Amino acid sequence: MEVMNCKHKMKWWKDAKFGMFIHWGLYAVLKKGEWVMYSSKIPVHKYEKLARKFNPIKFDAKQWVRIAKNAGMKYIVITAKHHEGFAMFQSKTSPYNIVDATPFNSDPLKELAEECQKEGIKLCFYYSHVIDWHHPDSLHDRANNTWDYELDKKDFYKYWNGLAKPQIKELLTEYGPIGLMWFDTAGGLSKEDSEEMVQLVRSLQPDCLINSRVSHCPGMGDYQSKGDNEIPMLGQDAREFETPMTMNQSWGYSDKDQVWKTTASLLRKLVNIVSKGGNLLLNVGPTPDGEIPGQSVERLAEIGEWLDINGEAFYGTSPCPYPYELEWGSITMKSGYLYLHVYSEYWPQANLQLYGLRNKILKAYILSDPNKASLEFIQTYDSETNHYSLSIEVPNIAPDKNIAVIALKIDGEIDVDESLTQQPSGSIRLAAFQSEIQPVEASGEKSEGSERRKTALWHFKVVNPGTFEVVIVNFKKSGAIWEEAYQNPVVISLAGKKIVGKAREDVILEDSPNCQYPYREVHSNIGELTINRPGVYALELISDMISPKPKGTEIWQAEAVKFRNIKLMRKKDI
């Protein structure tokens, strides 16, 4: 019964796919982002004075909800209290709140609750339940206010029982139905205290969802919160997941941060995440006056225009049935339909090819075409290699400047070849988490000065043999020193041949569908290998950078350089 109830209450969230994150607090006054109190070590008595200057007279709940709704967003998560400790609602527990401490003298969360109810948007609250730089007894495992308070004098349960839990109760009893409690930074919180917080939420609003950041214990919460701006590889997550993402590089308002993602980039990331079974929680950081920045509004409107046309291939869909990512875009599906999201920059000149689809296709058409005119296609099957191929004749020019969707109406339940298979361009992608990982000694290769050195093994199918360029793909954090990660050469074995090479920063992608600030996607060319005939092959990688798939919450920002996959790029035929 509990499992069935969980599925029922998760349905709205799984169908929604897209939500608005709102980071708004006293930090907006300083225009330097939401961590400014901590990074600048601002004393509490000085930071409190910001409340006298915080008067967001341009705040308009109706406008905010309209912006979210027009963008195609189905829920809003707003910071009821961030790490600074200031409550953005009228709290009876503490006068340090927007109603009692500012000249604004109004409760924006109350207004948002009313507008969300009217417009059918789920209202959700972010609450920093462990970090609170204002409270003398808040205690985190690393990010504490040590410039005002002494760590050894903190009594965490005075904060926990005196502020955190009472304010959570206020949020869940004074604002109507809440779709989700979005907790953050649980470092140092015990499993018992985490479970207590979960039970508190459940007791007040049983249908309210809870994200995994309520705890660092594996499996806590209703779904997996990925790291900030983290997009997983296809099939990496066993649980439903959500990626919180910025449009620029800041969460809270910063007038210095003008590094904005383009609408095209945001749409690719949105579709990419949804095709992997996740939700995107896209952030806006309102100004101290209470306005959502124009750059955000413009991009959200353009995303909404795309969703108005292509929403059928987005809302309520299931993730891509293939175990690997497609080179031209992403796939979503519903019963009887497969949706091919083709990024405009990869739009083919004549035919779009897809391997491994076993179903008979009844019709193919471009979703944005009002006439739903049929596209010509050919399906073939090679019994010798057990290989299915589909070729769709498409217009020479992409019908959408960002992403065009080709809908495939199919016969029966979707059935695809789930083996790792070479793609139509000739490339082969092998994700890190898909490998079998063993100690390096198991391969017979001796470790040379690194206890981290391990062996990863993949099996995959080659359809079109040839000579391949071997590329290792990593995500590198801003400021990281590459040589500290790749101190030793990598060893790659395939088809009876071996390459020993040094991984270098050969190509850096500035705009990757999978990677963004503070990381960049880095490609390392290791060498070339030749495969002489079709068949199933094994590739073995020996490297310091191989690590098992995490069992619990992945601390994305913890690794300076993160190995993601190996790509074999076919250069020429045999």
XYZ file of C-alpha atoms in Angstrom:
574
model
C 0.000 0.000 0.000
C 2.853 2.404 0.865
C 4.519 1.719 -2.516
C 1.266 2.342 -4.379
C 0.698 5.559 -2.420
C 4.230 6.717 -3.236
C 3.636 6.118 -6.957
C 0.348 7.993 -6.778
C 1.768 11.077 -5.081
C 4.816 11.081 -7.398
C 2.691 11.109 -10.560
C 2.218 14.877 -10.824
C 5.943 15.449 -10.401
C 6.943 12.785 -12.941
C 4.464 14.137 -15.498
C 5.475 17.772 -14.875
C 9.108 17.442 -16.016
C 9.820 21.166 -15.641
C 9.791 23.496 -12.648
C 10.937 26.982 -11.648
C 13.502 27.393 -8.883
C 13.499 30.817 -7.198
C 16.469 31.925 -5.090
C 15.419 35.102 -3.309
C 16.424 36.558 0.048
C 18.264 39.370 1.799
C 21.355 38.497 -0.262
C 19.597 40.072 -3.273
C 20.264 43.495 -1.701
C 24.032 43.001 -2.032
C 23.707 41.657 -5.616
C 26.528 39.152 -5.111
C 24.721 35.821 -4.934
C 23.259 33.773 -2.098
C 26.552 32.778 -0.393
C 27.756 36.368 0.094
C 27.316 36.338 3.893
C 29.589 33.281 4.161
C 32.134 34.199 1.480
C 32.565 37.743 2.845
C 32.273 36.692 6.509
C 29.684 39.411 7.179
C 28.873 39.618 10.900
C 25.288 38.886 11.893
C 24.699 42.338 13.359
C 25.718 43.956 10.059
C 23.880 41.471 7.849
C 20.661 41.985 9.815
C 20.680 45.643 8.774
C 20.085 44.580 5.152
C 16.496 43.892 6.157
C 15.896 47.638 6.537
C 16.867 48.108 2.862
C 14.864 45.162 1.533
C 11.659 46.572 0.075
C 10.724 44.621 -3.087
C 7.899 46.910 -4.165
C 7.934 45.509 -7.731
C 7.158 41.978 -6.562
C 4.063 40.710 -8.346
C 3.024 37.140 -7.514
C 0.618 37.045 -10.441
C 3.382 38.001 -12.862
C 5.834 35.465 -11.436
C 3.320 32.627 -11.721
C 2.359 33.762 -15.227
C 6.027 33.700 -16.308
C 6.392 30.153 -14.976
C 3.135 28.962 -16.540
C 3.885 30.518 -19.938
C 7.278 28.810 -19.866
C 5.564 25.430 -19.531
C 6.659 24.977 -15.918
C 4.312 22.993 -13.696
C 5.744 23.729 -10.246
C 7.598 26.464 -8.383
C 10.189 25.913 -5.641
C 11.037 29.099 -3.740
C 13.592 29.656 -0.979
C 11.479 30.030 2.156
C 14.761 30.189 4.098
C 18.237 29.934 2.601
C 21.550 29.538 4.431
C 21.493 33.182 5.538
C 18.702 32.252 7.960
C 16.235 34.923 6.841
C 12.639 33.722 6.480
C 10.871 34.918 3.328
C 7.508 34.411 5.040
C 5.780 35.602 8.188
C 7.205 33.327 10.844
C 5.814 33.277 14.376
C 8.937 31.382 15.424
C 11.388 34.196 14.660
C 10.999 37.924 13.921
C 13.877 37.619 11.463
C 11.494 37.476 8.513
C 10.340 39.565 5.575
C 7.116 40.718 7.238
C 8.443 41.727 10.643
C 11.949 42.903 9.751
C 11.549 44.797 6.458
C 9.632 47.837 5.219
C 7.935 45.547 2.678
C 5.730 44.235 5.503
C 4.017 41.603 3.366
C 4.250 37.809 2.932
C 5.245 36.955 -0.673
C 4.792 33.223 -0.081
C 1.165 33.790 0.896
C 0.600 35.695 -2.343
C 2.368 33.018 -4.379
C 0.279 30.309 -2.728
C -2.921 32.066 -3.794
C -1.783 32.591 -7.385
C -0.438 29.054 -7.759
C -3.787 27.677 -6.593
C -5.595 29.803 -9.195
C -3.286 28.797 -12.053
C -2.879 25.103 -11.270
C 0.827 25.386 -10.439
C 2.232 23.316 -7.575
C 3.843 25.522 -4.932
C 6.894 24.025 -3.228
C 9.288 25.316 -0.585
C 13.072 25.211 -0.316
C 14.291 25.188 3.289
C 17.901 25.140 4.485
C 17.392 22.794 7.419
C 21.003 22.440 8.614
C 22.944 25.542 7.530
C 21.820 28.797 9.135
C 24.535 31.439 9.484
C 22.261 33.706 11.514
C 21.438 31.224 14.279
C 24.147 30.693 16.936
C 23.447 26.958 17.280
C 23.131 25.825 13.651
C 25.844 23.237 13.006
C 26.921 21.879 9.615
C 29.871 19.614 8.853
C 31.746 22.384 7.020
C 29.841 25.619 6.172
C 29.376 27.258 9.574
C 29.382 30.828 10.833
C 32.676 30.780 12.733
C 33.290 34.530 12.617
C 30.420 35.235 15.047
C 30.073 31.939 16.922
C 32.397 29.326 18.422
C 31.872 25.814 17.127
C 32.420 24.063 20.442
C 29.700 26.165 22.078
C 26.977 25.295 19.583
C 23.991 23.280 20.774
C 22.485 21.992 17.533
C 19.197 20.841 19.061
C 18.411 24.355 20.248
C 18.381 25.322 16.582
C 16.771 22.090 15.374
C 13.901 22.061 17.876
C 13.635 25.808 18.387
C 13.697 27.075 14.776
C 13.988 24.488 11.984
C 11.141 22.153 12.912
C 8.736 24.906 14.029
C 9.261 26.822 10.777
C 8.724 23.677 8.702
C 5.451 23.222 10.572
C 4.466 26.806 9.742
C 5.195 26.298 6.062
C 3.149 23.100 5.931
C 0.145 24.418 7.868
C -0.238 28.064 6.790
C 0.054 27.975 2.982
C -2.308 25.283 1.747
C -1.251 22.107 -0.097
C 2.510 22.049 -0.737
C 3.809 19.865 -3.546
C 7.366 19.431 -2.317
C 9.714 20.284 0.553
C 13.102 20.884 -1.031
C 15.804 20.500 1.631
C 19.454 21.374 1.132
C 22.930 20.669 2.504
C 22.376 17.975 5.128
C 26.072 17.656 5.982
C 26.533 16.336 9.503
C 22.852 15.548 10.065
C 22.335 12.117 11.632
C 20.131 9.463 10.096
C 17.807 9.703 13.100
C 17.382 13.465 12.703
C 16.883 13.067 8.956
C 14.157 10.483 9.561
C 12.568 12.790 12.125
C 12.346 15.577 9.541
C 10.848 13.205 6.972
C 8.238 12.046 9.483
C 7.407 15.633 10.428
C 6.632 16.459 6.801
C 4.656 13.243 6.314
C 2.591 13.896 9.439
C 1.620 17.394 8.327
C 1.101 16.785 4.598
C 1.260 13.087 3.625
C 1.218 13.838 -0.118
C 4.033 16.388 0.054
C 7.160 15.100 -1.683
C 10.633 15.298 -0.128
C 13.892 15.503 -2.069
C 16.934 13.377 -1.237
C 18.945 16.293 0.147
C 17.000 15.935 3.372
C 19.824 13.536 4.270
C 23.156 12.153 3.126
C 21.901 8.644 3.872
C 21.174 6.579 0.721
C 17.534 6.217 -0.322
C 16.125 9.024 1.800
C 13.394 11.179 0.281
C 11.084 10.473 -2.651
C 13.528 11.146 -5.487
C 17.186 11.904 -6.166
C 18.357 15.521 -6.184
C 21.375 15.675 -8.463
C 24.263 18.004 -7.727
C 23.897 21.631 -8.740
C 23.836 21.820 -12.548
C 24.565 18.081 -12.821
C 23.173 16.089 -15.750
C 23.697 12.317 -15.399
C 24.526 9.911 -18.192
C 21.628 7.992 -19.731
C 20.485 5.170 -17.442
C 22.846 6.185 -14.640
C 20.150 6.737 -12.003
C 18.011 3.956 -10.549
C 15.664 6.525 -8.931
C 13.685 9.389 -10.408
C 15.935 12.432 -10.396
C 15.857 16.197 -10.697
C 18.594 18.530 -11.877
C 18.639 22.015 -10.311
C 20.169 24.365 -12.869
C 21.062 28.023 -13.264
C 20.509 30.103 -16.390
C 23.744 31.975 -15.764
C 26.329 31.025 -13.117
C 24.603 32.329 -9.982
C 21.578 31.231 -7.978
C 20.820 34.390 -6.060
C 20.775 37.702 -7.923
C 24.193 38.956 -9.030
C 24.568 42.054 -11.170
C 28.106 40.990 -12.134
C 27.070 37.614 -13.552
C 26.072 38.107 -17.177
C 27.176 34.692 -18.475
C 23.785 33.539 -19.739
C 23.026 30.200 -21.382
C 21.271 30.580 -24.717
C 17.699 29.402 -25.205
C 18.991 26.737 -27.599
C 21.391 25.441 -24.948
C 18.701 25.430 -22.246
C 16.276 23.544 -24.491
C 18.894 20.910 -25.311
C 19.621 20.417 -21.627
C 15.900 20.293 -20.802
C 15.148 17.632 -23.408
C 18.338 15.757 -22.533
C 17.332 15.545 -18.859
C 13.738 14.511 -19.587
C 14.932 11.832 -22.042
C 16.920 10.341 -19.153
C 13.880 10.173 -16.880
C 14.516 13.351 -14.910
C 13.029 16.763 -14.185
C 14.675 20.128 -14.725
C 14.341 22.710 -11.948
C 15.482 25.885 -13.705
C 16.477 28.791 -11.489
C 15.721 32.488 -11.545
C 17.240 34.965 -9.095
C 14.914 37.940 -8.611
C 16.290 41.428 -8.013
C 16.054 43.224 -4.650
C 13.095 45.111 -6.138
C 11.266 41.826 -6.708
C 11.560 41.432 -10.466
C 12.691 38.352 -12.368
C 15.603 39.520 -14.583
C 14.678 40.235 -18.182
C 17.267 37.773 -19.540
C 15.504 34.988 -17.632
C 12.042 36.091 -18.723
C 13.092 36.197 -22.377
C 14.554 32.690 -22.332
C 11.617 31.223 -20.428
C 9.165 32.684 -22.941
C 11.072 31.090 -25.828
C 11.156 27.726 -24.053
C 7.414 28.024 -23.506
C 6.831 28.656 -27.211
C 8.679 25.448 -28.057
C 6.737 23.463 -25.453
C 3.423 24.828 -26.755
C 4.189 23.115 -30.057
C 6.052 20.016 -28.876
C 4.524 19.354 -25.447
C 3.096 16.013 -26.579
C 6.666 14.681 -26.807
C 7.581 16.114 -23.410
C 4.955 16.021 -20.654
C 4.032 12.633 -19.223
C 6.624 10.825 -21.327
C 8.929 7.959 -20.406
C 12.710 8.073 -20.876
C 14.702 6.894 -23.864
C 14.552 3.084 -24.215
C 18.149 2.844 -25.458
C 21.073 2.329 -23.043
C 23.212 4.945 -24.784
C 22.889 8.568 -25.844
C 22.099 9.434 -29.437
C 24.534 11.554 -31.429
C 21.858 13.756 -33.027
C 19.678 14.416 -29.974
C 17.383 12.654 -27.511
C 14.390 10.327 -27.399
C 11.222 10.269 -25.287
C 8.286 7.906 -25.595
C 4.660 7.200 -24.794
C 2.559 4.111 -25.431
C 2.493 3.654 -29.192
C 4.863 6.558 -29.926
C 8.563 7.263 -30.055
C 9.670 10.906 -30.237
C 13.019 11.775 -31.805
C 14.241 15.189 -30.579
C 16.748 16.249 -33.232
C 18.995 19.194 -32.333
C 19.090 21.666 -35.230
C 22.890 21.650 -35.428
C 22.784 17.884 -36.081
C 19.849 17.939 -38.505
C 20.721 15.561 -41.398
C 20.723 16.725 -45.009
C 18.724 13.784 -46.349
C 18.020 10.884 -44.008
C 17.889 10.448 -40.253
C 19.041 7.014 -39.172
C 18.175 5.061 -36.039
C 19.460 1.596 -35.142
C 17.919 -1.108 -32.984
C 14.174 -0.367 -33.257
C 12.389 -3.705 -33.681
C 8.827 -2.373 -33.952
C 7.019 -1.898 -37.225
C 6.484 1.808 -37.864
C 2.961 2.828 -38.874
C 3.722 6.490 -39.559
C 6.520 9.047 -39.248
C 5.916 12.800 -39.217
C 7.264 16.079 -37.871
C 5.348 16.961 -34.728
C 5.251 20.689 -35.459
C 3.685 20.088 -38.897
C -0.003 21.069 -38.549
C -0.900 18.655 -41.357
C 1.116 15.781 -39.869
C 2.290 14.874 -43.374
C 3.887 11.428 -43.538
C 7.642 11.126 -43.973
C 9.031 8.336 -46.160
C 11.052 5.721 -44.295
C 12.752 2.358 -44.793
C 13.183 -0.373 -42.174
C 15.720 -3.155 -42.687
C 16.968 -6.181 -40.752
C 20.271 -8.042 -41.143
C 19.880 -11.535 -39.663
C 23.617 -12.227 -39.835
C 24.416 -9.397 -37.407
C 20.942 -9.272 -35.783
C 20.841 -5.611 -36.740
C 17.747 -3.427 -37.163
C 18.006 -0.158 -39.065
C 15.614 2.704 -39.797
C 16.152 5.499 -42.319
C 13.718 8.440 -42.386
C 13.663 10.889 -45.278
C 13.560 14.399 -43.804
C 13.492 17.956 -45.222
C 16.864 19.487 -46.078
C 16.322 22.318 -43.609
C 15.468 21.735 -39.952
C 11.866 22.815 -39.268
C 12.846 24.342 -35.902
C 15.804 26.590 -35.101
C 16.437 24.736 -31.841
C 14.997 21.202 -31.722
C 12.679 19.511 -34.214
C 10.677 16.482 -33.081
C 9.969 13.529 -35.365
C 7.079 11.412 -34.100
C 7.053 7.692 -34.866
C 3.739 5.893 -34.490
C 4.626 2.266 -33.869
C 2.911 -1.088 -33.737
C 2.858 -2.675 -30.272
C 4.863 -1.909 -27.157
C 8.214 -0.269 -27.828
C 10.917 -2.880 -28.370
C 14.568 -1.966 -28.984
C 17.923 -3.728 -29.054
C 19.339 -2.808 -25.642
C 22.917 -3.844 -26.349
C 25.593 -1.145 -26.636
C 25.664 -0.637 -30.389
C 27.640 1.425 -32.846
C 25.637 4.415 -34.088
C 24.885 5.301 -37.726
C 27.761 7.806 -37.986
C 30.115 5.021 -36.949
C 30.723 6.276 -33.423
C 30.536 4.092 -30.311
C 29.843 5.564 -26.861
C 30.665 3.639 -23.702
C 29.555 5.340 -20.471
C 31.660 4.950 -17.341
C 28.833 3.563 -15.213
C 28.043 0.849 -17.818
C 31.370 -0.890 -17.344
C 32.359 -3.867 -15.227
C 34.961 -2.553 -12.775
C 37.720 -4.724 -11.315
C 41.011 -4.195 -9.474
C 43.773 -3.554 -11.961
C 45.513 -6.812 -11.010
C 42.600 -8.767 -12.497
C 43.703 -7.675 -15.973
C 47.291 -8.772 -15.451
C 48.516 -5.172 -15.679
C 50.698 -4.109 -12.775
C 49.771 -0.940 -10.940
C 52.428 1.758 -11.149
C 52.266 4.080 -8.174
C 48.523 4.553 -7.878
C 46.205 2.761 -5.490
C 43.251 4.197 -7.448
C 44.162 2.346 -10.645
C 41.321 0.077 -11.819
C 40.106 -1.801 -14.878
C 36.824 -1.076 -16.663
C 35.389 -3.507 -19.230
C 32.633 -2.966 -21.829
C 31.042 -5.278 -24.418
C 29.495 -3.700 -27.523
C 28.319 -4.471 -31.058
C 30.079 -3.193 -34.166
C 28.023 -2.956 -37.372
C 30.384 -0.984 -39.625
C 34.042 -1.881 -38.931
C 36.916 0.458 -39.629
C 39.669 2.502 -38.038
C 38.574 4.395 -34.939
C 39.970 7.350 -33.049
C 39.813 6.603 -29.318
C 38.635 9.546 -27.207
C 38.274 9.749 -23.434
C 35.624 12.212 -22.211
C 35.942 13.910 -18.821
C 34.207 16.754 -17.028
C 36.711 19.187 -15.523
C 35.829 21.637 -12.761
C 36.828 25.278 -13.152
C 40.238 25.836 -11.572
C 41.111 22.127 -11.413
C 44.634 21.017 -12.319
C 44.356 18.338 -14.978
C 47.742 16.751 -14.283
C 46.784 16.034 -10.677
C 43.973 13.785 -11.920
C 45.731 12.083 -14.836
C 49.143 11.435 -13.344
C 49.613 8.084 -15.094
C 49.052 6.915 -18.675
C 45.830 5.101 -19.594
C 45.862 1.667 -21.195
C 43.178 0.666 -23.703
C 42.872 -2.835 -25.150
C 40.535 -3.766 -28.009
C 40.453 -6.495 -30.680
C 43.856 -7.852 -29.699
C 45.540 -4.454 -29.821
C 46.676 -2.092 -27.063
C 47.198 1.670 -26.752
C 49.138 3.283 -23.933
C 48.683 7.033 -23.904
C 48.610 10.183 -21.806
C 45.221 11.839 -21.438
C 45.522 15.535 -22.298
C 43.105 18.442 -22.709
C 42.901 18.192 -26.498
C 39.379 19.552 -27.091
C 37.206 21.588 -24.707
C 33.483 21.898 -25.456
C 32.122 25.237 -24.293
C 28.473 24.187 -24.715
C 27.777 20.537 -23.906
C 24.267 19.042 -23.490
C 25.603 17.091 -20.500
C 28.000 19.486 -18.841
C 28.030 23.087 -17.654
C 29.539 25.536 -15.188
C 31.449 24.929 -12.981
C 32.467 22.025 -15.240
C 33.508 21.822 -18.891
C 33.568 18.767 -21.139
C 37.122 17.784 -22.099
C 38.063 15.302 -24.852
C 41.400 13.493 -24.828
C 42.606 11.795 -28.016
C 44.455 8.636 -26.993
C 45.204 7.026 -30.356
C 43.720 4.803 -33.071
C 42.514 1.196 -33.216
C 41.192 -0.897 -36.083
C 38.265 -3.338 -36.014
C 38.284 -5.597 -39.075
C 34.818 -7.172 -39.092
C 31.324 -6.790 -37.601
C 30.603 -8.498 -34.307
C 30.606 -8.147 -30.525
C 33.824 -6.781 -29.002
C 35.262 -6.085 -25.569
C 37.131 -2.902 -24.685
C 39.256 -2.705 -21.555
C 40.411 0.535 -19.953
C 43.016 0.789 -17.196
C 43.122 4.181 -15.487
C 43.400 6.026 -12.183
C 40.086 7.723 -12.924
C 37.734 4.735 -12.816
C 35.372 4.674 -9.855
C 32.310 2.548 -9.047
C 28.827 3.952 -9.489
C 27.874 5.663 -6.192
C 25.327 3.782 -4.105
C 23.899 6.827 -2.373
C 23.807 10.555 -2.935
C 26.567 11.568 -5.329
C 28.522 14.630 -4.240
C 28.978 15.962 -7.760
C 31.230 18.864 -6.889
C 33.619 16.671 -4.894
C 35.719 15.538 -7.874
C 37.840 18.034 -9.774
C 37.988 15.824 -12.889
C 35.335 13.215 -13.534
C 35.656 10.392 -16.121
C 32.384 10.086 -18.057
C 32.823 7.889 -21.146
C 34.935 6.542 -23.969
C 34.083 7.371 -27.570
C 35.294 5.456 -30.593
C 35.025 7.777 -33.593
C 35.224 5.971 -36.936
C 37.692 7.699 -39.278
C 37.620 5.405 -42.309
C 36.261 2.087 -43.571
C 38.296 -1.079 -43.842
